[in-house]
PDB file of C-alpha atoms and ligand atoms in Angstrom:
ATOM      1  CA  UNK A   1      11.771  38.000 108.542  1.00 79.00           C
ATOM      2  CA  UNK A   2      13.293  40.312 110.355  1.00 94.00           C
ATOM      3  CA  UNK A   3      14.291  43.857 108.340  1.00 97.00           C
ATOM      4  CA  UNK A   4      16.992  46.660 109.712  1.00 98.00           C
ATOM      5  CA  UNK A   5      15.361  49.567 110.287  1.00 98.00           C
ATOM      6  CA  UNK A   6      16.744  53.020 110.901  1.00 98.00           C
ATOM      7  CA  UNK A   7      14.288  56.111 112.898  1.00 99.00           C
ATOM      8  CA  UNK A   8      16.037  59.487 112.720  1.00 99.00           C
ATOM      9  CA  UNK A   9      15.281  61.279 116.037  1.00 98.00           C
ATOM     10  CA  UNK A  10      14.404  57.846 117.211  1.00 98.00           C
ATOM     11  CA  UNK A  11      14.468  58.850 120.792  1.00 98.00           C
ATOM     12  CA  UNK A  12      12.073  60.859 121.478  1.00 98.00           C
ATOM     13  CA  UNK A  13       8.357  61.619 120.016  1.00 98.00           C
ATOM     14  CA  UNK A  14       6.816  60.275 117.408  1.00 98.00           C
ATOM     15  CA  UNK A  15      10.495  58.620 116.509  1.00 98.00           C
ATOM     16  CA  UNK A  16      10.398  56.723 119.607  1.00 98.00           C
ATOM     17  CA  UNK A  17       6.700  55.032 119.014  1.00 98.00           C
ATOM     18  CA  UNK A  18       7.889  54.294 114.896  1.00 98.00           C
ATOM     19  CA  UNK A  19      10.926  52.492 116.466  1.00 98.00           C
ATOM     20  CA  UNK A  20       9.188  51.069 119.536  1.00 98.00           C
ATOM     21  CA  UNK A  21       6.335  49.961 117.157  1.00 98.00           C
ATOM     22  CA  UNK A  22       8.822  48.260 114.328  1.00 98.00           C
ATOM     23  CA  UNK A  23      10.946  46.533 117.791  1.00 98.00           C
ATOM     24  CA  UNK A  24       7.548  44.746 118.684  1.00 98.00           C
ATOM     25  CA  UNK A  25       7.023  43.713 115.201  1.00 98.00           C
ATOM     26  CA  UNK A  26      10.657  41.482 115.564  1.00 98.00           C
ATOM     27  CA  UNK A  27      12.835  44.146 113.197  1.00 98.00           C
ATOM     28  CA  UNK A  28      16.150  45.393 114.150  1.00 98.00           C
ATOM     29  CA  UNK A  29      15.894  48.701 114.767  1.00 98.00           C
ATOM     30  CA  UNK A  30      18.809  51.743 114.826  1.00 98.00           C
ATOM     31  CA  UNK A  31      17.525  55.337 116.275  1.00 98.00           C
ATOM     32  CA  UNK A  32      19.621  58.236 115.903  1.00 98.00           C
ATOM     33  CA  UNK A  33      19.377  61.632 116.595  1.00 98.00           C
ATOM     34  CA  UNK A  34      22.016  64.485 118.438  1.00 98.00           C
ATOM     35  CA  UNK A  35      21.839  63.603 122.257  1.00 98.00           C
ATOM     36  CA  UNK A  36      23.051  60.517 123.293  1.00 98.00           C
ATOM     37  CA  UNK A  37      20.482  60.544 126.581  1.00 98.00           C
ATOM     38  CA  UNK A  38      17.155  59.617 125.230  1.00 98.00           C
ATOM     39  CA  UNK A  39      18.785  57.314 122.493  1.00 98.00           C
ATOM     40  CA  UNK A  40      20.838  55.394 125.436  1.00 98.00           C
ATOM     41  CA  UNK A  41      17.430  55.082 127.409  1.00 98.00           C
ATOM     42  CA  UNK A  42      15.482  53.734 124.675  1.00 98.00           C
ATOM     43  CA  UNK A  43      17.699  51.547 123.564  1.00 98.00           C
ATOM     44  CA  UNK A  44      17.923  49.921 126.999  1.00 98.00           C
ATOM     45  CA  UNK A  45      13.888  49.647 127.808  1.00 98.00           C
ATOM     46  CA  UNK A  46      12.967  49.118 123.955  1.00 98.00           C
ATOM     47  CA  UNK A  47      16.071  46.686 122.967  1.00 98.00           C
ATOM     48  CA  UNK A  48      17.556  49.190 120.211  1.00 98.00           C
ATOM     49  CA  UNK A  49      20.391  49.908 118.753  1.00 98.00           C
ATOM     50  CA  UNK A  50      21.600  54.238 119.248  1.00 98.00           C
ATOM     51  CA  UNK A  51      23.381  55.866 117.077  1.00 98.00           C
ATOM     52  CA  UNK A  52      24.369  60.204 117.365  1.00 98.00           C
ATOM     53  CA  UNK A  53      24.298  62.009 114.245  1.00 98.00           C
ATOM     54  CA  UNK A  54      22.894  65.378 113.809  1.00 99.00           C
ATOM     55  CA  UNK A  55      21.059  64.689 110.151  1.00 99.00           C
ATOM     56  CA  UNK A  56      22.356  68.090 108.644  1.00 99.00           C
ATOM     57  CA  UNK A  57      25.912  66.969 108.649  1.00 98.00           C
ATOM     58  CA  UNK A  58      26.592  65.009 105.744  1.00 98.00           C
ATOM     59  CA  UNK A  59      29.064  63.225 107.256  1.00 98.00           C
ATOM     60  CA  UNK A  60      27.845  62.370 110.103  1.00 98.00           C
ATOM     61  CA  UNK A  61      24.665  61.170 107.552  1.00 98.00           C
ATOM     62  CA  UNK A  62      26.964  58.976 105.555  1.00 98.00           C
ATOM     63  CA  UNK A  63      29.008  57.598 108.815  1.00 98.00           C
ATOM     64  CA  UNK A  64      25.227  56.089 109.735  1.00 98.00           C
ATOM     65  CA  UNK A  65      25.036  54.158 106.467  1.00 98.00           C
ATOM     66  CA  UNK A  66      28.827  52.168 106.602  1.00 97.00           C
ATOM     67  CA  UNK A  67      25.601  49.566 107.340  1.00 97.00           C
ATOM     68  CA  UNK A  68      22.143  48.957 104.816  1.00 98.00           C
ATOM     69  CA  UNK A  69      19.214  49.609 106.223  1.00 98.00           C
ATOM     70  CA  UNK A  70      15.671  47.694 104.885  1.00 98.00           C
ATOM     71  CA  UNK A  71      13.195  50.581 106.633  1.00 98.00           C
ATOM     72  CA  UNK A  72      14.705  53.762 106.521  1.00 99.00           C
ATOM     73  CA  UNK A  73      12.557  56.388 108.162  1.00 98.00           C
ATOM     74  CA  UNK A  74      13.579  60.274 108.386  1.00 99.00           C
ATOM     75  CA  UNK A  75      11.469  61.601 111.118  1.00 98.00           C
ATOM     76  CA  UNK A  76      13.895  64.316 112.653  1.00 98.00           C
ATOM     77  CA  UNK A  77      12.926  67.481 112.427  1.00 98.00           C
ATOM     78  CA  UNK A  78      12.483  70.935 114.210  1.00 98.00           C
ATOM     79  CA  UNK A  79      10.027  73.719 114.137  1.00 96.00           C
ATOM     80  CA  UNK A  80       9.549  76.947 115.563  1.00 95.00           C
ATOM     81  CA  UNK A  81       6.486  79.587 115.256  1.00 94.00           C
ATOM     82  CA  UNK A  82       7.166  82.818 114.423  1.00 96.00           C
ATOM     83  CA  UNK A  83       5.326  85.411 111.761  1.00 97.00           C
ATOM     84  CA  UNK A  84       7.728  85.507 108.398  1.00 98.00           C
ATOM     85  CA  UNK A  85       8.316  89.618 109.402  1.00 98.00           C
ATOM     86  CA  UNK A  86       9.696  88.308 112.891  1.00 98.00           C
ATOM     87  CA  UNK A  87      11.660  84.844 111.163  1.00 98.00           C
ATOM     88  CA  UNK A  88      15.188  85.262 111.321  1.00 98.00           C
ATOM     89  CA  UNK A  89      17.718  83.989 108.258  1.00 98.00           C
ATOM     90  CA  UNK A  90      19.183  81.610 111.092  1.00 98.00           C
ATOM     91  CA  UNK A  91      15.849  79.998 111.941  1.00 98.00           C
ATOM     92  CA  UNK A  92      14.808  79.888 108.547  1.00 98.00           C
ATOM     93  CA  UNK A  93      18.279  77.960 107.338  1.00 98.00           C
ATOM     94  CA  UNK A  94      18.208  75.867 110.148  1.00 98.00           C
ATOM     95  CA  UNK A  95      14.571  74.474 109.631  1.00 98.00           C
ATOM     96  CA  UNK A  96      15.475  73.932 106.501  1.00 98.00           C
ATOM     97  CA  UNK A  97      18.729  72.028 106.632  1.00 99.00           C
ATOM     98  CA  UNK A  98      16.732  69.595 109.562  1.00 99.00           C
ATOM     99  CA  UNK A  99      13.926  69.101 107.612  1.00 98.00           C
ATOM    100  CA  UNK A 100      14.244  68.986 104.312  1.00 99.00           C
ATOM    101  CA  UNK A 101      18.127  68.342 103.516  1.00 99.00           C
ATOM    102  CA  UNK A 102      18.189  66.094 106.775  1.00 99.00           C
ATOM    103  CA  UNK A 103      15.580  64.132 104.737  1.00 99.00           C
ATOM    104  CA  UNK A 104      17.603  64.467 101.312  1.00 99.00           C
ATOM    105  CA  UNK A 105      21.161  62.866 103.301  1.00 99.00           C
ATOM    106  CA  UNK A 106      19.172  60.407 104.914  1.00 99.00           C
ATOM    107  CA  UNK A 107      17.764  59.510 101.979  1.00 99.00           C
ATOM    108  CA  UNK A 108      20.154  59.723  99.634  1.00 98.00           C
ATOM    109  CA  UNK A 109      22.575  57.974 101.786  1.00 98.00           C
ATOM    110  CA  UNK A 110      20.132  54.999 102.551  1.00 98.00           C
ATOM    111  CA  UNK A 111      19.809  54.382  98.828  1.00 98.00           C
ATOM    112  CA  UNK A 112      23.777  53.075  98.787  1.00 96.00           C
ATOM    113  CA  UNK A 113      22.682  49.609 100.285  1.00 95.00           C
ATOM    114  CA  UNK A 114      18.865  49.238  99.530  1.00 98.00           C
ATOM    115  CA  UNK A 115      17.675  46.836  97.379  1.00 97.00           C
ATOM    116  CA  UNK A 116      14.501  45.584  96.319  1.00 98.00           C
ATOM    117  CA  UNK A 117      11.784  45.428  98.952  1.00 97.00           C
ATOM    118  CA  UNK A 118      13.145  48.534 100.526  1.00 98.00           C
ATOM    119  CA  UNK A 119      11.413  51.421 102.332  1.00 98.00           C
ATOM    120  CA  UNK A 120      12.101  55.027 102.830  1.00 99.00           C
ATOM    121  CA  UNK A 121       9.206  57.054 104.832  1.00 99.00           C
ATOM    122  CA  UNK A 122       9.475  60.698 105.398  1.00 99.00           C
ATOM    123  CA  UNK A 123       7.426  62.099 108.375  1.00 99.00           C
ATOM    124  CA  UNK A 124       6.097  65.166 106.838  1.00 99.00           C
ATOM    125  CA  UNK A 125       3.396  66.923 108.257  1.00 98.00           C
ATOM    126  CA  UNK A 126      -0.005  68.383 107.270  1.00 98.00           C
ATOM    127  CA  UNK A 127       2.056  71.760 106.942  1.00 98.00           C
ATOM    128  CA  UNK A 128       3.567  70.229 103.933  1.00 98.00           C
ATOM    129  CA  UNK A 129       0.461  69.992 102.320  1.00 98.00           C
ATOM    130  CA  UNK A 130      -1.511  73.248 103.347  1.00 98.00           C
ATOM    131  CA  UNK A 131      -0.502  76.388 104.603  1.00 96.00           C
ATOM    132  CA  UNK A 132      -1.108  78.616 108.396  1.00 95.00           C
ATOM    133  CA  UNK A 133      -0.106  81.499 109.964  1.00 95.00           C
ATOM    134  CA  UNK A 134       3.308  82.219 112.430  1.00 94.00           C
ATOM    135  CA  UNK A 135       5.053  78.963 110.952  1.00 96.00           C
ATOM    136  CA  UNK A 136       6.716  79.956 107.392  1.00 98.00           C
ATOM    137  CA  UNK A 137       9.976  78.342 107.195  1.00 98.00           C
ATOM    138  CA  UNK A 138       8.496  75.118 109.130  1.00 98.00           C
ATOM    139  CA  UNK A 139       5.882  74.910 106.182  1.00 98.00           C
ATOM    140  CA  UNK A 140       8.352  75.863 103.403  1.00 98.00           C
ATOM    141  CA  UNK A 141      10.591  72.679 104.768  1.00 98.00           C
ATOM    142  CA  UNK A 142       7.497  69.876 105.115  1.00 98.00           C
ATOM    143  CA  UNK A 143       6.274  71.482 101.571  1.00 98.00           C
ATOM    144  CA  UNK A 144      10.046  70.619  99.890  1.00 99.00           C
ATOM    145  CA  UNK A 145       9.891  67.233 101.796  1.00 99.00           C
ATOM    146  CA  UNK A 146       6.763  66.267  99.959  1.00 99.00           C
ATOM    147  CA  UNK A 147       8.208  67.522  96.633  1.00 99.00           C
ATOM    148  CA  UNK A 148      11.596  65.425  97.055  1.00 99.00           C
ATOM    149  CA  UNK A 149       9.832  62.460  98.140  1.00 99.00           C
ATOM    150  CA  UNK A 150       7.606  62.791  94.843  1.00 99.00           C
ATOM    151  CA  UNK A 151       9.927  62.790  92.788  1.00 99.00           C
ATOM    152  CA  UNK A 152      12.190  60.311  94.628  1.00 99.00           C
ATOM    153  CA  UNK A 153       9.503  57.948  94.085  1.00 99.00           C
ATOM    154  CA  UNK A 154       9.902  57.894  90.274  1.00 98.00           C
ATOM    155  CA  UNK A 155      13.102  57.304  90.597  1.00 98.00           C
ATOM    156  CA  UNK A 156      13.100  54.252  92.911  1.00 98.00           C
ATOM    157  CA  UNK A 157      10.162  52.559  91.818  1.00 98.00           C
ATOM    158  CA  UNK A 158      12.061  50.235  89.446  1.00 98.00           C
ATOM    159  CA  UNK A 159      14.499  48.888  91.814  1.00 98.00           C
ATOM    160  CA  UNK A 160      10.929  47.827  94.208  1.00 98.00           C
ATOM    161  CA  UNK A 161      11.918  50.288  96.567  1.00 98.00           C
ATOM    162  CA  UNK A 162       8.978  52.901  97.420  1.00 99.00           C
ATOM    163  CA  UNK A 163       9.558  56.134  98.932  1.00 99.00           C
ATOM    164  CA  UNK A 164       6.410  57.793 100.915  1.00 99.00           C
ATOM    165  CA  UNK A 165       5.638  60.964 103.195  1.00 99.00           C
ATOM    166  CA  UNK A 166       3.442  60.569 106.571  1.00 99.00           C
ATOM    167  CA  UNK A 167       2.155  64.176 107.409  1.00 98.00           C
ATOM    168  CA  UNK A 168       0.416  64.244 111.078  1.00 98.00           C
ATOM    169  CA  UNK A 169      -1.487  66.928 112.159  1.00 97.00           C
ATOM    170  CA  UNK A 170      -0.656  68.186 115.647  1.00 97.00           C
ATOM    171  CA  UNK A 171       0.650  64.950 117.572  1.00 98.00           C
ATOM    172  CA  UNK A 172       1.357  64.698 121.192  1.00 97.00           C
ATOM    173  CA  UNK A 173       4.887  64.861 121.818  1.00 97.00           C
ATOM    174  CA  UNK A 174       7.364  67.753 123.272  1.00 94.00           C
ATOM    175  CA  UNK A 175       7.387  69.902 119.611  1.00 93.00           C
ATOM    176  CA  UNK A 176       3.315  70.171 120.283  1.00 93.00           C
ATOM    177  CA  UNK A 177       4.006  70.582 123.373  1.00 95.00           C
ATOM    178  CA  UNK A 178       6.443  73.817 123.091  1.00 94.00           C
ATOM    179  CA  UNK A 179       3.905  74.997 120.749  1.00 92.00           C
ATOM    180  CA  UNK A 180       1.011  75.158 122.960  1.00 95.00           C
ATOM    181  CA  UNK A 181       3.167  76.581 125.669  1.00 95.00           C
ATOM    182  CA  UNK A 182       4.425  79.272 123.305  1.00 92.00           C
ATOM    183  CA  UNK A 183       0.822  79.681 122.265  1.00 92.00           C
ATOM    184  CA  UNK A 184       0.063  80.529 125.763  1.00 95.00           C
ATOM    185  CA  UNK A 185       2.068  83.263 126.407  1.00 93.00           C
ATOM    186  CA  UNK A 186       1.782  84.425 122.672  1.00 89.00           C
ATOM    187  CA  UNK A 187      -1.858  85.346 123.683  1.00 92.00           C
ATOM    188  CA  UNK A 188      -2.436  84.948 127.165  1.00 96.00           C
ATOM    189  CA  UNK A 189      -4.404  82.069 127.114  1.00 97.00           C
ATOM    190  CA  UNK A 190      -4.444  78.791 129.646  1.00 96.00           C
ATOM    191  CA  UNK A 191      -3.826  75.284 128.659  1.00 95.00           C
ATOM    192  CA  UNK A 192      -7.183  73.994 127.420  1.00 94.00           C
ATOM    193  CA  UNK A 193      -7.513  77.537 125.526  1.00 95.00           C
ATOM    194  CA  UNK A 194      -4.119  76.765 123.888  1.00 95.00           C
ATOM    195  CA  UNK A 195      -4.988  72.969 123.441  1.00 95.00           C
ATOM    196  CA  UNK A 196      -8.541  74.314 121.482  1.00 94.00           C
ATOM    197  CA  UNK A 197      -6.408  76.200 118.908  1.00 92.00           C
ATOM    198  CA  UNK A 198      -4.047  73.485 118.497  1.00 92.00           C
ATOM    199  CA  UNK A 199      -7.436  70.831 117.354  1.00 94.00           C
ATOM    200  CA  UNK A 200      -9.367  74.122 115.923  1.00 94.00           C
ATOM    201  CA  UNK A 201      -8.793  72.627 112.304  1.00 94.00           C
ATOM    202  CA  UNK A 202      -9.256  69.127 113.030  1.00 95.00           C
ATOM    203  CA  UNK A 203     -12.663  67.813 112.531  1.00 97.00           C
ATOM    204  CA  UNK A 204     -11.777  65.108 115.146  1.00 98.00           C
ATOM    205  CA  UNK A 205     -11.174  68.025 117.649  1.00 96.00           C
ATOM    206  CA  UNK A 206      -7.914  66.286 119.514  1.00 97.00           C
ATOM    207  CA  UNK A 207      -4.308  65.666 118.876  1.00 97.00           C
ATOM    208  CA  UNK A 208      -3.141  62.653 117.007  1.00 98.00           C
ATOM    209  CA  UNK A 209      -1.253  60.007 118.812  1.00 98.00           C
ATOM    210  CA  UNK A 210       2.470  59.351 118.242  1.00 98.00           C
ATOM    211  CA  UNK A 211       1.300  55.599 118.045  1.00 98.00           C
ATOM    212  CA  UNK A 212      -0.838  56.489 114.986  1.00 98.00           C
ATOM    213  CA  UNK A 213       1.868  57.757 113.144  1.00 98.00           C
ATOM    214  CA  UNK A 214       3.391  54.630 113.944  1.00 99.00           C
ATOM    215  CA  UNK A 215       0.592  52.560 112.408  1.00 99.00           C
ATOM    216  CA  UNK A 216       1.054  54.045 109.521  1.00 99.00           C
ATOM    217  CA  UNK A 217       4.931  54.013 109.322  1.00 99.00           C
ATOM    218  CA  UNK A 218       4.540  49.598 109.822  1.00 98.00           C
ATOM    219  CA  UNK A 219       1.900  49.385 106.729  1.00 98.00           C
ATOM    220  CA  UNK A 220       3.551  51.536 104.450  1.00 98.00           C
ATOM    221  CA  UNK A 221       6.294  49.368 105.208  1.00 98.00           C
ATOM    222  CA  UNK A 222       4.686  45.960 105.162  1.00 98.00           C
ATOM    223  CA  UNK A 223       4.560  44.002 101.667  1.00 97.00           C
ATOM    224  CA  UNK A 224       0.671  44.886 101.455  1.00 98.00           C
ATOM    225  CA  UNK A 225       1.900  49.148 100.363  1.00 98.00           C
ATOM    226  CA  UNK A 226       4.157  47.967  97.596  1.00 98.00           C
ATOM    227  CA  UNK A 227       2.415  49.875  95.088  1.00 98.00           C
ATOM    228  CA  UNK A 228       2.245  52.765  97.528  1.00 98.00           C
ATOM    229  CA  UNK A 229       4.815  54.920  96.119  1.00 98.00           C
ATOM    230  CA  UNK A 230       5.244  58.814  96.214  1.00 99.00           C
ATOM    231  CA  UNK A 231       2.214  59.020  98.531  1.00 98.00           C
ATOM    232  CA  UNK A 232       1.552  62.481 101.016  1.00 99.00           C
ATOM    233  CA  UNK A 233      -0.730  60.631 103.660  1.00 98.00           C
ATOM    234  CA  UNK A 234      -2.102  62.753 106.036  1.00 98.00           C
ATOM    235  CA  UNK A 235      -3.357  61.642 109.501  1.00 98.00           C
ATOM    236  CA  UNK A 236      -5.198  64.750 110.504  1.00 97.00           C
ATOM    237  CA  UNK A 237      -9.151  63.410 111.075  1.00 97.00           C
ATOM    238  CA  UNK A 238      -9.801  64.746 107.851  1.00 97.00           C
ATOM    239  CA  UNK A 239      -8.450  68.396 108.179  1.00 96.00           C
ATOM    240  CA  UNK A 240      -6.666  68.226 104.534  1.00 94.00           C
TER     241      UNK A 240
HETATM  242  N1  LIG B   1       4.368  66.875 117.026  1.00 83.18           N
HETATM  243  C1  LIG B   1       3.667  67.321 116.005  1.00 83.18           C
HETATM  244  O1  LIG B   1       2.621  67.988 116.181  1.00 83.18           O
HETATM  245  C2  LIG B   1       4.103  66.985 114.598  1.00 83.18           C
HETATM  246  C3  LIG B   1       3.145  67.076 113.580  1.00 83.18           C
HETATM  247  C4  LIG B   1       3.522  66.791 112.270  1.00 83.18           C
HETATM  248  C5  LIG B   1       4.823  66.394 112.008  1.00 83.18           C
HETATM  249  N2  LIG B   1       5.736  66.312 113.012  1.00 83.18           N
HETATM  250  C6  LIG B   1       7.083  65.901 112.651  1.00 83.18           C
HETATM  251  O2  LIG B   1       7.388  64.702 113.330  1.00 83.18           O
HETATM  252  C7  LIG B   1       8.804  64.591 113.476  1.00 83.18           C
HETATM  253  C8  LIG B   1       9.125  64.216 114.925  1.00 83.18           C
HETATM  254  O3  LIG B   1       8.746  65.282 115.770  1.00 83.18           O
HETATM  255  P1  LIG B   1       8.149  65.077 117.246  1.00 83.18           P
HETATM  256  O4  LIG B   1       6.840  65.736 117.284  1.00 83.18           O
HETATM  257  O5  LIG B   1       8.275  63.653 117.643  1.00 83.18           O
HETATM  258  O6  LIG B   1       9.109  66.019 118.098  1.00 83.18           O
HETATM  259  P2  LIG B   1      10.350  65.711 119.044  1.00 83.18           P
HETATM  260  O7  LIG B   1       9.983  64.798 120.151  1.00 83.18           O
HETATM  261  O8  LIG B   1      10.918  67.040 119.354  1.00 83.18           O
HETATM  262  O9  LIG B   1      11.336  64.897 118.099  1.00 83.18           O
HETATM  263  C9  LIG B   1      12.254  65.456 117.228  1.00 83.18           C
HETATM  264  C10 LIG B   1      13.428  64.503 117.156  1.00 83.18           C
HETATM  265  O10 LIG B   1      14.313  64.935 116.127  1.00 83.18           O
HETATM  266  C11 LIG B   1      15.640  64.928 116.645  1.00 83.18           C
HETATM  267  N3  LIG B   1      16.384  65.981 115.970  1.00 83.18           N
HETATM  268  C12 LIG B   1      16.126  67.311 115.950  1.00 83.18           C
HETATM  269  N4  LIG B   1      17.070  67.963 115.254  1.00 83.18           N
HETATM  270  C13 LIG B   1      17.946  67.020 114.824  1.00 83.18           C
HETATM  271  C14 LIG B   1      19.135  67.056 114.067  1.00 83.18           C
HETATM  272  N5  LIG B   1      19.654  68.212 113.593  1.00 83.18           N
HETATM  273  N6  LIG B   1      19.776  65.893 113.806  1.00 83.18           N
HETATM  274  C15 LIG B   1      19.296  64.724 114.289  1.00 83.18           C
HETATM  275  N7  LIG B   1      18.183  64.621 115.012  1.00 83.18           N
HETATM  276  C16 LIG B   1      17.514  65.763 115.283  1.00 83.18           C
HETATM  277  C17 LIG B   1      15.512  65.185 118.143  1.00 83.18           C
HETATM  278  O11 LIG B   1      16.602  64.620 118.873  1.00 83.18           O
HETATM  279  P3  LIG B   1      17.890  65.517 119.278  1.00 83.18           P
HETATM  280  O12 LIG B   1      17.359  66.814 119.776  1.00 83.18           O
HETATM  281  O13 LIG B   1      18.574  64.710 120.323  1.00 83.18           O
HETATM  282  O14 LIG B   1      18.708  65.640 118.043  1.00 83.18           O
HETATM  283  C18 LIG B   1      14.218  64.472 118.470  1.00 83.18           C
HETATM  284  O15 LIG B   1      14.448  63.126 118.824  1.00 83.18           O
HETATM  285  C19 LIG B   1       9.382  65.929 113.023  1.00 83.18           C
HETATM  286  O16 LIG B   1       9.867  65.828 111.703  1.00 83.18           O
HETATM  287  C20 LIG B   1       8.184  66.854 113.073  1.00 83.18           C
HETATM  288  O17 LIG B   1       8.310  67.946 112.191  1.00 83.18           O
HETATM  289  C21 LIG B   1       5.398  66.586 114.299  1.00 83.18           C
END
């Protein structure tokens, strides 16, 4: 049967291979994010519907829901390294409001026409479950998304609706991307050099796919996971 599914920051990333991967499975699927572009492409090669909404503005957040969604996935999200002494209070609030209360509007707006069977999948990351240096306010916001998705849980569970985190290590899209270019000219270093420190804490040594992620999205959404509720899983090669 075919579900509606919704991918914030559908269009690019990680977003893009969740919705791409749910569209091959036969679901309807809705991406959304702030710049019409990428949506507008990937709807067109992918067969999607695109939706704008930036994810802190609640009501832009509520305008996406006038529809119920079966899958509802909050993937957007933002990060930028910096040491906590060099963090501004604008990119700390902004991280935040993306990541973590983009993932509380999503969520709590989804909930208005979900019933039982439904799915709501936050795509954490393994900085919500352990700590590193030059990314604070990144780490703060994937750490609160774990804790409202916890505690979410309970209070879904009854209604057969679970609610779950994914947290990747470093995948490849453009945010890993602007990291190992920033790492680059943070220390001087070339590509590979960069790449090396990106993998350092993997034991698998290499990025994780955007696909992967996707995998994971499609069985924590399939009727298999429904006991799967308030679960942190990481995809990191066994780094946490
Ligand atoms: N790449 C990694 O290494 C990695 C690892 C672990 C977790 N993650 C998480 O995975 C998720 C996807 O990231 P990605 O790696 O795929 O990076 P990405 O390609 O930069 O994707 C981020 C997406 O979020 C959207 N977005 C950003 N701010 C938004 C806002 N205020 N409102 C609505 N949409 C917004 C962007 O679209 P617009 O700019 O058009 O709004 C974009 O489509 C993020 O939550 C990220 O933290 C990434």
């Amino acid at each position: 049967m075919s579900r509606r599914v919704l991918v914030t920051g559908g269009g690019t990333g990680i977003g893009l291979a969740i919705a791409r991967a749910f569209a091959e499975a036969g679901d309807a699927v809705t991406v959304t994010g702030r710049r019409p572009e990428p949506l507008e492409e990937a709807a067109k090669e992918y067969g999607l519907t695109a939706k704008t909404a930036d994810v802190s503005d609640e009501a832009q957040v509520a305008a996406l829901f006038d529809e119920a969604f079966d899958v509802v996935i909050a993937n957007a999200g933002t990060g930028k390294a910096a040491k906590v002494k060099e963090t501004s209070l604008d990119l700390w609030s902004r991280t935040l409001a993306v990541n973590l209360t983009g993932t509380f509007l999503t969520f709590r707006e989804a909930l208005r026409g979900m019933g039982s069977g439904g799915r709501l999948i936050a795509i954490a990351s393994t900085q919500g479950l352990k700590g590193s240096a030059n990314i604070g306010a990144y780490a703060a916001s994937k750490h609160g998304v774990i804790g409202f998705v916890r505690s979410l849980a309970h209070e879904v569970a009854k209604a057969g609706i679970t609610c779950n985190a994914i947290c990747p290590g470093y995948t490849q899209t453009d945010m890993a991307e602007a990291a190992i270019t920033g790492m680059m000219s943070r220390f001087g270093i070339d590509r590979d050099d960069a790449i090396a420190k990106v993998v350092v804490n993997n034991p698998m040594g290499r990025m994780i796919a955007p696909e992967e992620v996707a995998s994971a999205a499609l069985w924590l959404a399939s009727p298999g996971a429904a006991s799967v509720n308030g679960h942190a899983l990481a995809l990191s090669g066994g780094e946490i």
